Structures are given as structure tokens and as C-alpha cells.
């Protein structure tokens, strides 16, 4: 039995949360800070100084020696610079520890050293991190000791957003403003704020550390670039929700404890479908806090894995032929007084406010399907989307039978008079208790599915930040709400106008609704017929960022300027080209230094064996000869395809940075990489296992 864990005492113990602030801050200072957090009031330097002092004292009591502005640049990971609390030594040789309001509010990292898409030249270094007081500070304990981490936004000297958080906070303001307009139209005068709430389910793989270190592809790229399927994969469905292995259970226990200490509400854990794949899901939180928590969670998953002699893989497709890993972004809109705008109630057909919210979201997703697809675009997702469990790369909305029926009534007759209800579940076993089943089944193939009182965006990649997709969801919904409110606020007959608007939106945007099998090959053809964007790769999706439609949308709500959008597109192209370049060079390196020498050794041993057997007498060596011929033929193919790939790698620099280079990588390098992989994977099935230079898929996923 392990140590007893008191979750109540453990939870949030390393977080400078509301209860800590209430205990430690003077009442007046606490009230001022709460106003800033809840109402967006400006924070005075006097208040900041008091908060900084108490935050420092609390952090030192927790063992912190340094503080850091913790931010999320466009690198895909978090960034931090650690400063000690110490100040210049006094005359007696002792040292003071201090932390001012100015140091709390503002930091100054080198902006030109992070991706900026041309916003910052190499010689223009100044950038700023600024405290996001809506997301609590926390003390992180690791090999460096204790560090006070202060969640911050990151912008350039000229004010452009260089991070994930700034546009997310802007989009939250946009949807709050427009959602409150909508609520006021329906007579709600008490709700003061509407906040997107998100729960991000995190999928990941665990593999043994020693085996991981023997795979250069995993080390350099996060995924296997070579690898033949083992005799057994996931086809037996015996891993999903199966008994968790003891080594993994011990890991999960520690992950939970680390999460809970930092206020991350880790709740649900289980084995996923693929061998060695698992999932961890938190409880909902305001979207900016949920984004911070997801970054914390990913770091904890990796850190704790190392302690247990394992490596955590967050790549979207670490193993070909097995499920990829995603991050299901469960999104809803809630008021400060507990109203969920996506709660249909028992009779959705009578819930006019819900139907307006729902059809506004249908309109938003239909109008901006390309942007929503781009928000989930990353290099690893190109391998994941459309295969095994992952949704297809076509945006559609699943509503389920109940809501689809309501919409069909509205479209065909102009009025919805009924809602399908759940029935009593008949299991056929008398001893099992009766219960009511839901009115609607779920659809695992839909990228954007309504699941009771929220939408689940299943397209996000496992290592990606959830900020990008939520920026899009918040902003496109804000636009739809605004356009609806513009009509309704000037309507003479509100009831008639809202009825007509719901019918109009449901009719005009019904093409985005698809409740069928997203994996079916016919769906892509049908999607094209409907006029839905089919963007199969990251490179196809990136242009959505800079269309006139996107520039107008984000500009109107102050979420992105045109310059910021253009810079993000450039960064995306650059990330894609660099990632593919690294993968291609890794394949060449592995083929040259490991695979070809191993096959030469194998064929040499085989040839010597044939000669030795022949020397004994007239013995049939046809099997050995066939193996030698086949291995030699494949070896020649490996060498030929490797040389072609190597030449293409040399040509990358001749293509201008940006879209040209990214397109070259997708159209030339990716197919060449696939060509090299084919003979290598075939050779893995031929060559003596003791001679093969790296652990196999079976070694990695069945022996964590």
C-alpha cells in the first residue's frame, strides 16, 4: 500500500489562490485585486507592491528561491527566466530578499529570440511579459528547487502579441461583451460576465526510457519514422479501459498528486485504445486557466515519467498503424451566476435562448470552418487526422438525433413542437437497476460534436496548446452573437424576430451538420459537394489565417491585427518546414549509420553461412539464398531512396522561407520519406532481431 493521500489538504497547496490571497492580503488590497480579476479594473502600483511582497513571503515559505514570468510563446512550449529574490548584499555581508510590484507586473525577455513571423528583427530584442492576474501564481518544485511561476502574457516592444495567451484573453473579452448583449435581450439583468469554460482531455503514450533512448527518431522528432507493425496491435480492443499496469498506476498516482498541488483538477484517468496509450482529463475551468493548466499537466506528465524510468510521448502520431493522440477540447459558455448557455433543458424545442445560441454557433462554424480547421493544424496532426479514432480533416458539427430533429422541424415548418426524449434502458437483466438513457448517442468521428451541454472539439493535437482553437471558437461565436443582437435589438417584435432568425440560421447553415460516419470514404466527397473546406494538411490550412474574412473578423473584435495574423501564418509555415526537415535528416542519419550497416552485417553473416553449408556437401540452401537475395534487393532500395531523400534535403535552403519552403517539404520530402520507410520496415521483418539496431514497436508498446 502506498502513502495515504489527503486530497483536500494537497489540492492547491502550492498555488497563490483566492483563499491564500484572502488570508494574507489586507482587505482593501484584496478587494482591489478581486475587482481587477473579475471586472478588468486597472491595478495600481501601490496594490501591486503589496501583492508582490505577500506573494514573495508565501513563496519563500514554500521553499522558493527564484521567481519567473511563465509565458507561452509561439514555440509550442512554455518559457521562463528565473531570477532570485536576493538583492545587493548589505554592508554586514548579509543579503535581503525582495520582490516589487514592478517586478511582478513586468518582465523583459528577448523578443527576437522567439518566433515572431517577422514582427521582430534579430537586432530588435525588447519584448515584455505582463502579469495575468486572472490566472493564479504557483510554486513549482523540481531539481532547480522552488520557483514562483507567475502566469504572464508576452508581447513585442511595439505591442503585438507574441504568445498564445494575449489573443485568448482578447477573445474572452469579445465573447463576454456579445454574450451579455444576447442575455439582456432575453431579460437577464443579473449575470455580469460570460466566460468560456473548457475541459481538455489529454492523451499520451508511455514507453520505457532505455528503449526510447535507442530510437533516434523518438529522441529527435517525438515519433517513430520507421517501424513494422507487431503481430498484435490494438485490434483486440483489450487495452481500452483495461486494468492499468502497476508501473503505470504508480506513475499516474504521482502525476495526480503533482497536478493537485498546483490546482489542476486531474479527475479521470484510463487506458486508451492503443497499447501504451493513456488519457488524463481535468474538470472544467475558465478557458485561460484551463490553457495554463493543460501546459502544467503536459510538463508534469513528462517530468514524472522520467522519475519512473519512462518517457511520455505527446506527439500526435508516435506509431504508424496505432491510434494517434488528441486533446478533446470541451467548450461551453457559462455566466458568473452559474447559467450554461449550452444547456438545452428537458424541452429544447421550447428553449428559445438555447436555440438561438445553438444556431449562432452553427452559423459561426459554417462561416469559419477553415479557421477552426487551421486552429488544430500542426505537423503531427497531419499523420493523425482521418485515421483510427481521430476525426477527419473536414469540419462538421454533430448535433445528435434530438437536436437534429428540432432543427428539421424549424427548417421544414418554421416551428418546433416536440423534442425526442430518452427512454428507460432495458438491459434484459432484472437485478440491474433501471435508468434513463440519453436522447442522443455520441459520435466519435465528428470533429465538433454537441455532447449534452457543451461542444467537444476533437481535432486538437495532443501536444498542441488549446489556446489557438479557443481563440477561434470565442471570436467566431462573438461575431455570430453580435450579428444576431444587431438584428434583434432593432426589431419591433422581438419574439417574431428571434423565431425568424433561428429558422434562418438553421436553414442557411444546415450543410455543416453531419451526424453520420466521418470515417466513411464517401463523406469527403459529400463534404466537397456541400461546399465545405477539405484541408487535408497543415500547409493547406494555414492560408485561412490571412483571408480578408479572417482579417475582418479578428480586427473587428481586437483579437488580432492583420500584421499579427500574417506573422502567425509565417511562423506556421516555418514550423512545418523545420519539423519536416528534421524528420527527413533523422531518417537519413538512421539509415546511414544504423540500418544499412545492420543489414550489411546480416547479409554478410547469411552469405558466410551459405558458403559454410555448401562446403559440407550438396545441401539445399535455396531458403538462405532467397533471404539473401530479398535482403540485398531491399538494401539496394533503401540506399537508393535514402540518396534521393538526402538530395531533396539539400534543396530545402534553395526555396524561399515561408509558404514556398513549406509546400516543397510537403510535396517532395514527405513522399520521399514514405518511400524510404517502406523497404526499411520490410527489412525489419527479415533481419535477425538481435542484429536490428533499435527496439521494435512490440518492444516499445507492449513492454513499457
XYZ file of C-alpha atoms in Angstrom:
704
model
C 0.000 0.000 0.000
C 1.245 3.476 -0.828
C 1.169 6.505 1.401
C -2.253 7.876 2.282
C -3.093 10.976 0.258
C -5.385 13.620 1.704
C -6.590 15.274 -1.478
C -8.307 18.125 0.369
C -5.073 19.130 2.088
C -2.979 18.540 -1.021
C -5.122 20.372 -3.554
C -3.824 23.830 -4.416
C -1.239 23.794 -1.630
C 1.356 25.319 -3.981
C -0.994 27.881 -5.553
C -1.356 31.541 -4.590
C -5.104 31.153 -4.950
C -8.080 33.144 -3.732
C -8.105 31.672 -0.227
C -4.380 32.388 0.222
C -4.849 35.966 -1.017
C -7.815 36.481 1.286
C -5.779 35.262 4.264
C -2.600 37.196 3.516
C -3.626 40.428 1.822
C -5.077 43.457 3.618
C -8.843 43.603 2.983
C -8.620 46.750 0.871
C -5.838 45.319 -1.302
C -7.701 42.022 -1.668
C -10.860 43.844 -2.818
C -8.910 45.914 -5.361
C -7.240 42.809 -6.758
C -10.586 40.979 -6.992
C -12.032 43.910 -8.927
C -9.157 43.645 -11.369
C -9.663 39.890 -11.757
C -13.454 39.936 -12.038
C -14.169 43.294 -13.672
C -10.962 44.118 -15.529
C -10.241 47.219 -13.420
C -6.740 48.680 -13.699
C -4.375 47.655 -10.904
C -2.460 50.435 -9.131
C 1.259 50.085 -8.418
C 0.564 50.501 -4.676
C -1.681 47.436 -4.725
C 0.816 45.539 -6.902
C 3.617 46.236 -4.389
C 1.604 44.769 -1.518
C 0.566 41.729 -3.569
C 4.170 41.165 -4.709
C 5.500 41.323 -1.131
C 2.946 38.838 0.188
C 3.391 36.586 -2.834
C 7.153 36.543 -2.216
C 6.770 35.808 1.517
C 4.351 32.982 0.767
C 6.603 31.555 -1.963
C 9.686 31.621 0.294
C 7.716 29.726 2.946
C 7.029 27.153 0.216
C 10.760 26.813 -0.463
C 11.033 29.137 -3.470
C 14.355 30.867 -4.070
C 13.543 32.316 -7.517
C 10.623 33.804 -9.389
C 9.813 33.535 -13.058
C 7.431 35.125 -15.524
C 5.912 31.970 -17.015
C 4.602 32.525 -20.541
C 3.562 30.732 -23.701
C 5.439 31.941 -26.789
C 4.702 30.573 -30.250
C 7.190 27.719 -29.843
C 4.536 25.246 -28.702
C 6.036 25.044 -25.204
C 6.196 27.352 -22.202
C 9.107 29.679 -21.471
C 10.615 31.068 -18.303
C 13.621 33.017 -16.958
C 14.482 32.574 -13.278
C 15.523 35.487 -11.053
C 16.489 35.039 -7.409
C 14.682 37.075 -4.789
C 18.030 38.297 -3.438
C 19.090 41.933 -3.731
C 22.564 43.502 -3.368
C 24.392 42.455 -0.139
C 24.284 44.862 2.790
C 27.408 46.258 4.481
C 27.369 43.442 7.034
C 27.629 40.926 4.202
C 24.083 39.614 4.600
C 21.578 39.645 1.792
C 17.993 40.829 1.531
C 15.179 39.167 -0.380
C 12.689 41.408 -2.159
C 10.097 41.376 -4.899
C 8.411 44.579 -6.066
C 5.132 45.309 -7.793
C 7.086 46.405 -10.856
C 8.867 43.030 -10.988
C 5.531 41.267 -10.575
C 3.790 43.214 -13.328
C 6.521 43.423 -15.960
C 9.357 41.272 -17.246
C 11.616 41.746 -20.257
C 12.620 38.642 -22.242
C 14.382 38.858 -25.604
C 11.531 39.072 -28.120
C 13.696 38.440 -31.183
C 14.763 35.029 -29.870
C 11.206 33.663 -30.021
C 9.137 33.058 -33.185
C 7.733 36.385 -34.349
C 6.996 35.856 -38.048
C 8.924 38.994 -38.945
C 7.414 41.195 -36.213
C 10.823 41.469 -34.572
C 14.152 41.757 -36.384
C 17.153 39.960 -34.896
C 18.613 43.244 -33.648
C 15.298 44.345 -32.082
C 15.359 42.473 -28.828
C 12.937 44.154 -26.472
C 9.695 42.406 -25.523
C 7.545 42.369 -22.414
C 5.834 39.822 -20.216
C 2.943 41.195 -18.200
C 1.171 39.556 -15.258
C -2.151 37.825 -15.960
C -3.706 38.229 -12.523
C -6.757 36.177 -13.584
C -4.586 33.034 -13.553
C -3.047 32.305 -10.127
C 0.701 32.148 -9.499
C 2.156 28.888 -8.226
C 5.348 27.437 -6.784
C 6.865 24.620 -8.807
C 9.283 22.212 -7.160
C 11.870 20.386 -9.270
C 15.609 19.782 -9.454
C 16.201 23.545 -9.503
C 14.426 23.893 -6.147
C 11.329 26.003 -5.681
C 10.340 28.595 -8.301
C 7.474 31.066 -8.058
C 5.833 30.907 -11.500
C 3.767 33.945 -12.471
C 1.453 33.403 -15.486
C 2.021 36.227 -17.945
C 1.176 37.454 -21.426
C 4.042 38.178 -23.858
C 4.081 40.997 -26.393
C 6.597 42.837 -28.548
C 8.007 46.311 -27.912
C 5.523 47.623 -30.468
C 2.567 45.922 -28.771
C 1.878 42.891 -30.982
C 1.013 39.595 -29.325
C 3.892 37.106 -29.471
C 2.177 34.422 -27.429
C -0.869 32.216 -27.059
C -2.349 33.956 -24.011
C -2.792 37.548 -25.210
C -5.215 36.746 -28.067
C -7.025 34.273 -25.808
C -7.691 36.985 -23.221
C -8.785 39.355 -26.013
C -11.210 36.753 -27.377
C -12.649 36.187 -23.910
C -13.471 39.885 -23.692
C -15.098 39.773 -27.125
C -17.413 36.886 -26.356
C -18.245 38.261 -22.917
C -19.429 41.561 -24.419
C -21.574 39.962 -27.120
C -22.979 37.155 -24.955
C -24.116 39.689 -22.346
C -25.904 41.630 -25.117
C -27.737 38.459 -26.063
C -28.673 37.619 -22.467
C -30.024 41.119 -21.876
C -32.353 40.657 -24.867
C -33.851 37.652 -23.103
C -34.428 39.639 -19.914
C -31.364 38.514 -17.950
C -30.239 41.579 -15.956
C -28.326 39.759 -13.208
C -25.463 37.959 -14.991
C -22.388 40.180 -15.076
C -19.951 38.059 -17.051
C -19.955 35.196 -19.567
C -16.839 33.051 -19.644
C -15.893 30.182 -21.955
C -15.314 27.096 -19.788
C -13.059 24.343 -21.059
C -12.049 20.852 -20.029
C -9.177 19.489 -22.120
C -8.802 15.696 -22.161
C -5.120 14.834 -22.639
C -3.988 11.662 -24.416
C -0.409 10.394 -24.239
C 1.846 7.346 -24.662
C 4.306 5.890 -22.147
C 7.393 3.961 -23.259
C 10.431 2.641 -21.423
C 13.199 5.238 -21.121
C 16.050 2.898 -22.105
C 14.225 1.738 -25.231
C 13.289 5.348 -26.048
C 16.951 6.395 -25.931
C 17.799 3.708 -28.505
C 15.417 5.291 -31.011
C 16.927 8.410 -32.593
C 13.619 9.173 -34.284
C 11.795 9.364 -30.952
C 14.572 11.456 -29.412
C 14.794 13.975 -32.266
C 11.221 14.127 -33.569
C 8.906 12.638 -30.940
C 7.612 9.947 -33.300
C 8.869 6.751 -34.920
C 9.923 7.345 -38.525
C 10.498 3.621 -39.105
C 8.770 0.624 -37.597
C 6.973 -2.511 -38.707
C 3.701 -3.432 -37.010
C 3.960 -6.234 -34.430
C 1.794 -9.368 -34.776
C -0.672 -7.787 -32.358
C -1.661 -4.131 -32.326
C -4.892 -2.704 -30.928
C -7.295 -4.885 -32.898
C -8.403 -6.871 -29.828
C -9.617 -3.688 -28.064
C -8.279 -5.161 -24.821
C -6.254 -2.150 -23.709
C -9.065 0.419 -23.758
C -10.323 0.916 -20.177
C -8.334 -2.199 -19.269
C -6.607 -2.865 -15.971
C -3.820 -0.328 -15.542
C -0.376 -1.877 -15.091
C 1.270 -1.387 -11.713
C 4.179 0.610 -13.110
C 1.748 2.931 -14.888
C -0.538 3.110 -11.834
C 2.363 4.299 -9.695
C 3.129 6.896 -12.358
C -0.495 8.063 -12.540
C -0.675 8.392 -8.733
C 2.311 10.731 -8.718
C 1.003 12.691 -11.732
C -2.291 13.268 -9.906
C -0.543 14.447 -6.756
C 1.683 16.852 -8.692
C -1.342 18.200 -10.572
C -3.441 18.606 -7.439
C -0.684 20.524 -5.646
C -0.738 23.055 -8.477
C -4.527 23.344 -8.513
C -5.000 21.278 -11.677
C -8.215 19.294 -11.249
C -6.971 15.978 -12.649
C -10.074 13.781 -12.421
C -10.397 10.936 -14.940
C -7.632 8.533 -15.950
C -7.742 5.374 -18.034
C -6.026 3.272 -20.649
C -6.738 4.456 -24.177
C -7.297 2.259 -27.235
C -3.695 1.777 -28.384
C -1.248 -0.275 -26.316
C 0.804 2.021 -24.018
C -1.664 4.887 -24.605
C -3.479 6.621 -21.747
C -5.677 9.628 -21.011
C -5.974 12.196 -18.219
C -8.913 14.604 -18.056
C -9.489 17.589 -15.746
C -12.673 19.298 -14.534
C -13.778 22.429 -16.409
C -12.117 25.787 -15.737
C -12.251 29.271 -17.302
C -10.514 28.890 -20.642
C -7.372 30.915 -19.873
C -6.838 28.943 -16.661
C -7.644 25.688 -18.487
C -4.961 26.555 -21.063
C -2.424 27.230 -18.309
C -3.400 24.030 -16.521
C -3.009 21.984 -19.671
C 0.537 23.294 -20.127
C 1.270 22.443 -16.478
C -0.240 18.989 -16.964
C 1.893 18.229 -20.031
C 5.059 19.225 -18.159
C 4.082 17.050 -15.194
C 3.341 14.074 -17.466
C 6.844 14.329 -18.918
C 8.645 15.080 -15.643
C 7.059 12.254 -13.661
C 7.658 9.767 -16.496
C 11.413 10.367 -16.184
C 11.287 9.590 -12.473
C 9.655 6.243 -13.250
C 12.148 5.202 -15.915
C 9.759 6.045 -18.743
C 9.226 8.677 -21.393
C 5.898 10.367 -22.089
C 5.175 10.842 -25.787
C 2.838 13.727 -26.610
C 3.285 13.545 -30.382
C 0.016 13.165 -32.298
C 1.146 10.001 -34.093
C 4.134 8.344 -32.451
C 3.369 4.944 -34.022
C 2.054 4.319 -37.535
C -0.870 1.909 -37.568
C -1.852 2.662 -33.977
C -4.200 5.318 -32.653
C -2.880 8.823 -32.589
C -3.239 11.083 -29.564
C -5.516 14.079 -29.440
C -6.760 16.608 -26.979
C -10.557 16.843 -26.771
C -11.438 20.467 -26.097
C -14.806 20.528 -24.303
C -16.125 24.085 -24.677
C -19.158 25.750 -23.139
C -20.294 29.245 -22.143
C -21.192 29.933 -18.517
C -22.256 33.028 -16.620
C -20.819 34.205 -13.322
C -24.076 33.130 -11.644
C -23.988 29.571 -12.963
C -26.043 29.596 -16.172
C -24.751 27.383 -19.000
C -25.790 28.920 -22.330
C -25.443 25.494 -23.977
C -27.831 23.717 -21.605
C -30.848 22.691 -23.742
C -33.076 21.746 -20.798
C -35.683 18.990 -20.875
C -37.584 20.538 -23.805
C -35.024 22.067 -26.193
C -37.713 22.949 -28.756
C -39.204 25.393 -26.218
C -35.868 26.843 -25.088
C -35.662 29.805 -27.472
C -32.494 31.286 -25.956
C -30.702 27.948 -26.321
C -31.897 27.527 -29.913
C -30.575 30.979 -30.807
C -27.219 30.243 -29.165
C -27.069 26.875 -30.935
C -27.894 28.215 -34.399
C -25.479 31.127 -33.919
C -22.728 28.584 -33.268
C -23.757 26.585 -36.359
C -23.514 29.786 -38.378
C -20.126 30.629 -36.858
C -18.627 27.179 -37.514
C -20.023 27.026 -41.049
C -18.789 30.504 -41.941
C -15.345 29.971 -40.429
C -14.781 26.223 -40.826
C -11.406 26.927 -42.444
C -10.240 28.932 -39.410
C -11.377 26.262 -36.968
C -9.528 23.632 -39.009
C -6.386 25.815 -39.023
C -6.573 26.230 -35.248
C -5.884 22.491 -34.905
C -3.193 22.397 -37.595
C 0.210 21.165 -36.557
C 2.748 18.871 -38.153
C 1.911 15.789 -36.111
C -1.803 16.177 -36.730
C -1.210 15.597 -40.457
C -0.422 11.977 -39.578
C -3.286 11.669 -37.074
C -6.399 13.250 -38.598
C -8.576 10.839 -40.514
C -7.039 7.677 -39.126
C -8.086 5.444 -36.200
C -10.252 7.276 -33.645
C -9.223 10.762 -34.824
C -11.816 12.871 -36.616
C -11.401 13.560 -40.338
C -9.747 16.768 -41.513
C -13.148 18.167 -42.538
C -15.044 20.373 -40.106
C -18.644 19.339 -39.454
C -20.996 19.557 -36.485
C -22.687 16.589 -34.816
C -25.923 17.506 -33.037
C -27.472 14.131 -32.380
C -30.982 12.880 -33.090
C -32.777 15.124 -30.616
C -31.408 18.478 -31.806
C -31.290 17.442 -35.459
C -34.999 16.633 -35.221
C -35.728 20.043 -33.633
C -33.798 21.823 -36.399
C -35.559 19.827 -39.113
C -38.907 20.909 -37.676
C -37.780 24.537 -37.692
C -36.489 24.312 -41.271
C -39.488 22.465 -42.720
C -42.393 24.031 -40.799
C -40.907 27.104 -39.140
C -41.911 25.786 -35.711
C -40.560 23.084 -33.407
C -43.319 21.444 -31.375
C -41.586 18.446 -29.814
C -38.245 17.070 -28.601
C -37.200 13.449 -28.623
C -36.605 12.210 -25.086
C -34.527 9.475 -23.567
C -36.173 6.159 -22.830
C -35.818 3.723 -19.991
C -32.835 1.453 -20.598
C -33.864 -2.180 -20.890
C -30.862 -4.408 -20.221
C -32.864 -7.619 -20.020
C -31.415 -8.320 -16.551
C -33.925 -7.955 -13.684
C -31.297 -7.396 -10.998
C -29.804 -4.382 -12.778
C -31.345 -1.027 -11.820
C -33.400 0.862 -14.371
C -32.041 4.143 -15.675
C -32.898 6.649 -18.374
C -30.651 6.642 -21.408
C -29.780 9.892 -23.173
C -31.940 11.148 -26.010
C -28.892 11.187 -28.276
C -25.992 8.824 -28.936
C -22.407 10.085 -29.261
C -20.355 10.306 -32.467
C -16.659 9.659 -32.041
C -15.917 10.539 -35.674
C -17.179 14.127 -35.504
C -14.626 16.914 -35.076
C -17.161 19.232 -33.395
C -19.839 17.363 -31.505
C -22.600 18.563 -29.202
C -22.428 16.349 -26.114
C -25.297 17.331 -23.851
C -24.413 20.835 -22.661
C -21.146 21.570 -24.437
C -19.333 21.184 -27.730
C -16.406 18.799 -27.926
C -13.763 19.858 -30.444
C -11.887 16.601 -31.018
C -9.450 17.810 -33.652
C -6.794 19.418 -31.413
C -3.438 17.617 -31.372
C -2.095 16.101 -28.156
C 0.972 18.329 -27.810
C -0.669 21.496 -29.122
C -1.814 24.410 -26.981
C -5.590 24.611 -26.569
C -5.372 28.412 -26.796
C -5.495 28.636 -30.605
C -8.736 26.704 -31.070
C -10.432 28.549 -28.217
C -9.396 31.924 -29.636
C -11.213 30.929 -32.827
C -14.259 29.445 -31.069
C -14.647 32.513 -28.849
C -14.228 35.032 -31.664
C -16.406 33.394 -34.324
C -19.182 32.902 -31.747
C -18.830 36.525 -30.632
C -19.306 37.594 -34.255
C -22.434 35.460 -34.658
C -23.863 36.772 -31.379
C -23.130 40.360 -32.441
C -24.852 39.963 -35.791
C -27.891 38.365 -34.115
C -28.069 41.122 -31.484
C -27.783 43.832 -34.134
C -30.937 42.436 -35.737
C -32.879 41.730 -32.546
C -32.121 44.995 -30.755
C -33.770 46.939 -33.561
C -36.702 44.532 -34.047
C -40.221 45.810 -33.413
C -41.489 42.332 -32.463
C -38.707 40.515 -30.587
C -40.482 37.138 -30.357
C -41.191 37.040 -34.094
C -37.699 38.307 -34.968
C -35.894 35.726 -32.832
C -38.091 32.957 -34.249
C -37.282 34.042 -37.811
C -33.576 34.359 -37.040
C -33.349 30.842 -35.579
C -35.096 29.419 -38.637
C -32.871 31.465 -40.983
C -29.628 30.330 -39.343
C -30.770 26.703 -39.141
C -31.749 26.705 -42.824
C -28.756 28.565 -44.241
C -26.149 26.596 -42.287
C -27.576 23.084 -42.236
C -24.752 21.927 -44.559
C -22.319 21.991 -41.607
C -24.435 19.453 -39.686
C -23.391 15.848 -40.265
C -24.433 13.059 -37.896
C -23.065 10.160 -39.937
C -19.783 8.264 -40.061
C -16.936 10.729 -40.563
C -14.584 7.844 -41.392
C -16.630 6.754 -44.402
C -14.777 7.477 -47.667
C -17.999 8.876 -49.116
C -18.051 11.686 -46.520
C -15.181 13.648 -48.049
C -16.909 13.548 -51.433
C -20.167 14.645 -49.803
C -18.368 17.422 -47.900
C -16.970 18.785 -51.155
C -20.446 18.636 -52.702
C -21.764 20.680 -49.791
C -19.021 23.244 -50.298
C -17.240 22.536 -47.010
C -13.474 23.155 -46.954
C -11.409 19.953 -47.218
C -7.956 20.858 -45.886
C -6.022 17.637 -45.510
C -2.691 19.076 -44.363
C -1.329 21.849 -42.186
C 0.042 23.621 -45.254
C -3.423 23.622 -46.838
C -4.952 25.093 -43.678
C -2.537 27.968 -42.951
C -3.881 30.387 -45.636
C -7.148 30.600 -43.660
C -5.338 32.903 -41.212
C -4.856 35.727 -43.689
C -8.042 35.764 -45.777
C -9.987 39.029 -45.928
C -12.701 37.248 -43.940
C -10.284 36.366 -41.110
C -8.666 39.812 -41.057
C -12.110 41.443 -40.776
C -13.280 39.023 -38.065
C -10.286 39.322 -35.768
C -9.806 43.022 -36.442
C -13.395 43.881 -35.550
C -13.059 42.311 -32.108
C -9.487 43.428 -31.441
C -8.191 39.855 -31.182
C -5.555 40.017 -33.937
C -4.338 42.766 -36.215
C -3.646 41.960 -39.841
C 0.079 42.123 -39.055
C -0.294 39.636 -36.198
C -2.205 37.228 -38.443
C 0.409 37.459 -41.185
C 3.172 36.842 -38.654
C 1.389 33.761 -37.318
C 0.990 32.368 -40.820
C 4.733 32.829 -41.418
C 5.523 31.118 -38.111
C 3.283 28.172 -39.026
C 4.989 27.728 -42.394
C 8.381 27.956 -40.715
C 7.447 25.409 -38.040
C 6.188 22.971 -40.673
C 9.288 23.229 -42.872
C 11.685 22.909 -39.943
C 9.861 19.905 -38.483
C 9.790 18.017 -41.791
C 13.442 18.924 -42.415
C 14.423 17.493 -39.023
C 12.427 14.323 -39.675
C 13.985 13.846 -43.114
C 17.528 14.400 -41.806
C 16.852 11.989 -38.943
C 15.731 9.313 -41.403
C 18.862 9.774 -43.493
C 21.012 9.673 -40.358
C 19.381 6.483 -39.077
C 19.531 4.790 -42.476
C 23.191 5.697 -42.965
C 24.551 4.947 -39.504
C 22.275 2.218 -38.206
C 20.013 0.472 -40.697
C 22.299 -0.026 -43.710
C 25.240 -1.248 -41.554
C 22.908 -3.666 -39.723
C 21.568 -5.101 -42.985
C 25.088 -5.416 -44.435
C 26.106 -7.323 -41.311
C 23.064 -9.568 -41.623
C 23.628 -10.317 -45.328
C 27.337 -10.931 -44.703
C 26.605 -13.425 -41.929
C 23.959 -15.048 -44.135
C 26.377 -15.312 -47.103
C 29.095 -16.823 -44.902
C 26.552 -19.297 -43.548
C 25.581 -20.308 -47.096
C 29.230 -20.899 -48.056
C 29.838 -22.937 -44.886
C 26.783 -25.106 -45.518
C 27.814 -25.621 -49.170
C 31.262 -26.692 -48.027
C 29.747 -29.554 -46.046
C 28.206 -31.117 -49.125
C 25.301 -30.966 -51.550
C 22.748 -29.443 -49.158
C 19.769 -27.349 -50.323
C 20.443 -23.681 -49.431
C 17.611 -22.229 -51.507
C 15.851 -20.723 -48.452
C 19.017 -18.947 -47.355
C 19.626 -17.767 -50.911
C 16.101 -16.390 -51.194
C 16.561 -14.495 -47.929
C 19.911 -13.148 -49.089
C 18.517 -12.032 -52.457
C 15.474 -10.401 -50.865
C 17.520 -8.601 -48.199
C 20.066 -7.448 -50.780
C 17.348 -6.152 -53.081
C 15.705 -4.229 -50.228
C 19.093 -2.913 -49.107
C 19.658 -1.507 -52.579
C 16.204 0.096 -52.444
C 16.987 1.640 -49.047
C 20.223 3.102 -50.361
C 18.538 4.476 -53.485
C 15.557 6.065 -51.675
C 17.844 7.399 -48.950
C 20.068 9.126 -51.525
C 17.014 10.694 -53.184
C 15.781 11.970 -49.832
C 19.222 13.298 -48.954
C 19.371 15.287 -52.206
C 15.934 16.762 -51.513
C 17.076 17.797 -48.032
C 19.973 19.646 -49.637
C 17.496 21.560 -51.816
C 15.426 22.942 -48.918
C 17.583 26.023 -48.472
C 17.147 26.939 -52.142
C 13.444 27.572 -51.547
C 12.438 30.906 -50.010
C 11.361 30.766 -46.380
C 7.621 30.736 -45.803
C 4.970 29.071 -47.919
C 7.289 28.058 -50.788
C 9.551 26.083 -48.480
C 6.646 24.505 -46.595
C 4.954 23.421 -49.843
C 8.240 21.927 -51.092
C 8.579 19.943 -47.862
C 5.032 18.643 -48.073
C 5.029 17.809 -51.786
C 8.580 16.482 -52.163
C 10.082 15.497 -48.809
C 7.066 13.805 -47.218
C 6.504 11.359 -50.152
C 10.269 10.679 -50.285
C 10.257 9.897 -46.563
C 7.391 7.459 -47.060
C 9.314 5.784 -49.910
C 12.360 5.280 -47.676
C 10.286 3.858 -44.872
C 8.721 1.085 -46.972
C 11.849 -1.064 -47.606
C 13.207 -0.386 -44.109
C 10.037 -1.673 -42.448
C 10.103 -4.713 -44.727
C 13.722 -5.382 -43.766
C 12.841 -5.220 -40.081
C 10.645 -8.274 -40.647
C 13.539 -10.114 -42.335
C 16.655 -9.265 -40.354
C 17.609 -11.217 -37.241
C 16.142 -9.343 -34.241
C 19.491 -9.381 -32.454
C 21.019 -7.527 -35.394
C 18.266 -4.931 -35.830
C 19.666 -1.687 -34.426
C 16.652 -0.405 -32.473
C 13.708 -1.608 -30.367
C 10.655 -2.649 -32.353
C 7.085 -1.433 -31.998
C 6.331 -4.535 -29.954
C 9.231 -3.755 -27.597
C 8.017 -0.183 -27.143
C 4.263 -0.533 -26.705
C 3.913 -3.911 -25.022
C 6.829 -3.586 -22.609
C 6.636 -0.121 -21.033
